């Protein structure tokens, strides 16, 4: 390959795409060791510095991992590892962008909760009820936050879709949820959100996917409306 030939994007981006292609085509399997930086650069016809940057970028993304004294390896490509950046985006986003993320979460979480209604085990359902009871037993925002996160994590995990669970884990920013619970405490809205959680739990107990979907969508929708009201208040002169 001629590195001086016209290419879309940078040489480093081309190297990234080449390595991803090798993985996608099965020439590099999860857990496999990459050829040396020198050999890989020669094989792809690019400079070692560009290859180094490509490897560094894919390492940050969780596609590759460096093992000291051993070399560079393809990770196991678990969804949770590859989608960690969602958490960073959720933690750092503000304003309208955060509303957009909540819209995505509403769609995915309602789908996951509907799947959970059909698939959740008796043990998982007991865990959901345990966290619901713990939320109802306290007015401490930190305790409520901890059980709120666990409540939704059990439900999403029981849906049986690891990729969806990883995305939702990233979108469920603890930083943002803490802000919501503090806001709810100031507005005296704890009882409302407790009712929303109870509605989700009842739909799961009834093994009713559509009721579960509606309850989860309404719950996240309430958070969306709360955030929009906060933004509107900030914009008022």
PDB file of C-alpha atoms in Angstrom, residues 64-168:
ATOM      1  CA  UNK A  64      -6.511  -3.917  22.150  1.00  0.00           C
ATOM      2  CA  UNK A  65      -4.571  -4.313  25.382  1.00  0.00           C
ATOM      3  CA  UNK A  66      -0.876  -3.994  26.101  1.00  0.00           C
ATOM      4  CA  UNK A  67       0.668  -6.710  28.268  1.00  0.00           C
ATOM      5  CA  UNK A  68       3.967  -5.646  29.737  1.00  0.00           C
ATOM      6  CA  UNK A  69       6.835  -7.663  28.324  1.00  0.00           C
ATOM      7  CA  UNK A  70       4.519  -9.727  26.146  1.00  0.00           C
ATOM      8  CA  UNK A  71       3.097  -7.502  23.420  1.00  0.00           C
ATOM      9  CA  UNK A  72      -0.241  -6.201  22.177  1.00  0.00           C
ATOM     10  CA  UNK A  73      -3.308  -8.445  22.226  1.00  0.00           C
ATOM     11  CA  UNK A  74      -6.859  -8.276  20.979  1.00  0.00           C
ATOM     12  CA  UNK A  75      -9.165  -8.075  24.008  1.00  0.00           C
ATOM     13  CA  UNK A  76     -12.049 -10.474  24.517  1.00  0.00           C
ATOM     14  CA  UNK A  77     -14.209  -7.766  22.906  1.00  0.00           C
ATOM     15  CA  UNK A  78     -16.789  -7.823  25.682  1.00  0.00           C
ATOM     16  CA  UNK A  79     -19.563  -5.275  25.194  1.00  0.00           C
ATOM     17  CA  UNK A  80     -19.005  -3.744  28.626  1.00  0.00           C
ATOM     18  CA  UNK A  81     -15.357  -3.016  27.848  1.00  0.00           C
ATOM     19  CA  UNK A  82     -16.030  -1.580  24.393  1.00  0.00           C
ATOM     20  CA  UNK A  83     -18.875   0.690  25.494  1.00  0.00           C
ATOM     21  CA  UNK A  84     -17.293   2.292  28.561  1.00  0.00           C
ATOM     22  CA  UNK A  85     -17.068   5.589  26.676  1.00  0.00           C
ATOM     23  CA  UNK A  86     -20.853   5.982  27.040  1.00  0.00           C
ATOM     24  CA  UNK A  87     -20.270   6.589  30.734  1.00  0.00           C
ATOM     25  CA  UNK A  88     -17.810   9.379  30.004  1.00  0.00           C
ATOM     26  CA  UNK A  89     -20.231  11.004  27.553  1.00  0.00           C
ATOM     27  CA  UNK A  90     -23.090  10.784  30.057  1.00  0.00           C
ATOM     28  CA  UNK A  91     -20.998  12.234  32.887  1.00  0.00           C
ATOM     29  CA  UNK A  92     -19.698  15.161  30.841  1.00  0.00           C
ATOM     30  CA  UNK A  93     -22.761  16.058  28.768  1.00  0.00           C
ATOM     31  CA  UNK A  94     -24.851  19.057  29.718  1.00  0.00           C
ATOM     32  CA  UNK A  95     -28.001  20.797  28.612  1.00  0.00           C
ATOM     33  CA  UNK A  96     -29.780  19.649  25.442  1.00  0.00           C
ATOM     34  CA  UNK A  97     -27.209  16.906  24.789  1.00  0.00           C
ATOM     35  CA  UNK A  98     -28.091  15.321  28.120  1.00  0.00           C
ATOM     36  CA  UNK A  99     -31.767  15.391  27.154  1.00  0.00           C
ATOM     37  CA  UNK A 100     -30.839  13.546  23.949  1.00  0.00           C
ATOM     38  CA  UNK A 101     -29.051  10.866  25.967  1.00  0.00           C
ATOM     39  CA  UNK A 102     -32.103  10.471  28.176  1.00  0.00           C
ATOM     40  CA  UNK A 103     -34.246   9.988  25.078  1.00  0.00           C
ATOM     41  CA  UNK A 104     -31.941   7.162  23.999  1.00  0.00           C
ATOM     42  CA  UNK A 105     -32.057   5.693  27.487  1.00  0.00           C
ATOM     43  CA  UNK A 106     -35.871   5.824  27.491  1.00  0.00           C
ATOM     44  CA  UNK A 107     -36.077   3.822  24.266  1.00  0.00           C
ATOM     45  CA  UNK A 108     -33.513   1.219  25.330  1.00  0.00           C
ATOM     46  CA  UNK A 109     -34.567   0.883  28.955  1.00  0.00           C
ATOM     47  CA  UNK A 110     -38.222   0.419  28.082  1.00  0.00           C
ATOM     48  CA  UNK A 111     -37.224  -2.303  25.603  1.00  0.00           C
ATOM     49  CA  UNK A 112     -34.931  -3.989  28.143  1.00  0.00           C
ATOM     50  CA  UNK A 113     -37.641  -3.872  30.821  1.00  0.00           C
ATOM     51  CA  UNK A 114     -40.152  -5.450  28.436  1.00  0.00           C
ATOM     52  CA  UNK A 115     -37.693  -8.259  27.709  1.00  0.00           C
ATOM     53  CA  UNK A 116     -37.052  -8.650  31.419  1.00  0.00           C
ATOM     54  CA  UNK A 117     -40.761  -9.162  32.085  1.00  0.00           C
ATOM     55  CA  UNK A 118     -40.588 -12.293  29.945  1.00  0.00           C
ATOM     56  CA  UNK A 119     -37.169 -13.527  31.054  1.00  0.00           C
ATOM     57  CA  UNK A 120     -36.482 -12.466  34.650  1.00  0.00           C
ATOM     58  CA  UNK A 121     -35.809 -15.314  37.089  1.00  0.00           C
ATOM     59  CA  UNK A 122     -37.403 -15.683  40.508  1.00  0.00           C
ATOM     60  CA  UNK A 123     -34.076 -14.832  42.152  1.00  0.00           C
ATOM     61  CA  UNK A 124     -33.624 -11.683  40.066  1.00  0.00           C
ATOM     62  CA  UNK A 125     -37.204 -10.636  40.785  1.00  0.00           C
ATOM     63  CA  UNK A 126     -36.494 -11.033  44.495  1.00  0.00           C
ATOM     64  CA  UNK A 127     -33.454  -8.765  44.111  1.00  0.00           C
ATOM     65  CA  UNK A 128     -35.558  -6.133  42.347  1.00  0.00           C
ATOM     66  CA  UNK A 129     -38.071  -6.230  45.209  1.00  0.00           C
ATOM     67  CA  UNK A 130     -35.260  -5.986  47.778  1.00  0.00           C
ATOM     68  CA  UNK A 131     -33.922  -2.783  46.213  1.00  0.00           C
ATOM     69  CA  UNK A 132     -37.431  -1.351  45.875  1.00  0.00           C
ATOM     70  CA  UNK A 133     -38.100  -1.947  49.583  1.00  0.00           C
ATOM     71  CA  UNK A 134     -34.756  -0.377  50.474  1.00  0.00           C
ATOM     72  CA  UNK A 135     -35.613   2.734  48.426  1.00  0.00           C
ATOM     73  CA  UNK A 136     -38.955   2.975  50.219  1.00  0.00           C
ATOM     74  CA  UNK A 137     -37.321   2.673  53.635  1.00  0.00           C
ATOM     75  CA  UNK A 138     -35.083   5.772  53.448  1.00  0.00           C
ATOM     76  CA  UNK A 139     -35.049   9.423  52.489  1.00  0.00           C
ATOM     77  CA  UNK A 140     -31.259   9.539  52.219  1.00  0.00           C
ATOM     78  CA  UNK A 141     -30.485  10.500  48.586  1.00  0.00           C
ATOM     79  CA  UNK A 142     -27.221   8.524  48.560  1.00  0.00           C
ATOM     80  CA  UNK A 143     -28.913   5.340  49.752  1.00  0.00           C
ATOM     81  CA  UNK A 144     -31.798   5.819  47.344  1.00  0.00           C
ATOM     82  CA  UNK A 145     -29.338   6.420  44.516  1.00  0.00           C
ATOM     83  CA  UNK A 146     -27.432   3.233  45.292  1.00  0.00           C
ATOM     84  CA  UNK A 147     -30.584   1.098  45.322  1.00  0.00           C
ATOM     85  CA  UNK A 148     -32.013   2.887  42.290  1.00  0.00           C
ATOM     86  CA  UNK A 149     -28.932   1.977  40.269  1.00  0.00           C
ATOM     87  CA  UNK A 150     -29.066  -1.614  41.514  1.00  0.00           C
ATOM     88  CA  UNK A 151     -32.834  -1.873  40.853  1.00  0.00           C
ATOM     89  CA  UNK A 152     -32.412  -0.968  37.178  1.00  0.00           C
ATOM     90  CA  UNK A 153     -29.169  -2.929  36.787  1.00  0.00           C
ATOM     91  CA  UNK A 154     -30.843  -6.173  37.870  1.00  0.00           C
ATOM     92  CA  UNK A 155     -33.757  -5.581  35.504  1.00  0.00           C
ATOM     93  CA  UNK A 156     -31.599  -4.728  32.508  1.00  0.00           C
ATOM     94  CA  UNK A 157     -29.271  -7.646  33.232  1.00  0.00           C
ATOM     95  CA  UNK A 158     -32.202 -10.051  33.306  1.00  0.00           C
ATOM     96  CA  UNK A 159     -33.210  -8.989  29.781  1.00  0.00           C
ATOM     97  CA  UNK A 160     -30.423 -11.225  28.476  1.00  0.00           C
ATOM     98  CA  UNK A 161     -28.814  -8.753  26.077  1.00  0.00           C
ATOM     99  CA  UNK A 162     -25.255  -7.918  27.163  1.00  0.00           C
ATOM    100  CA  UNK A 163     -24.762  -5.203  24.555  1.00  0.00           C
ATOM    101  CA  UNK A 164     -27.940  -3.369  25.553  1.00  0.00           C
ATOM    102  CA  UNK A 165     -26.987  -3.741  29.211  1.00  0.00           C
ATOM    103  CA  UNK A 166     -23.547  -2.256  28.540  1.00  0.00           C
ATOM    104  CA  UNK A 167     -24.990   0.740  26.696  1.00  0.00           C
ATOM    105  CA  UNK A 168     -27.523   1.399  29.439  1.00  0.00           C
TER     106      UNK A 168
END
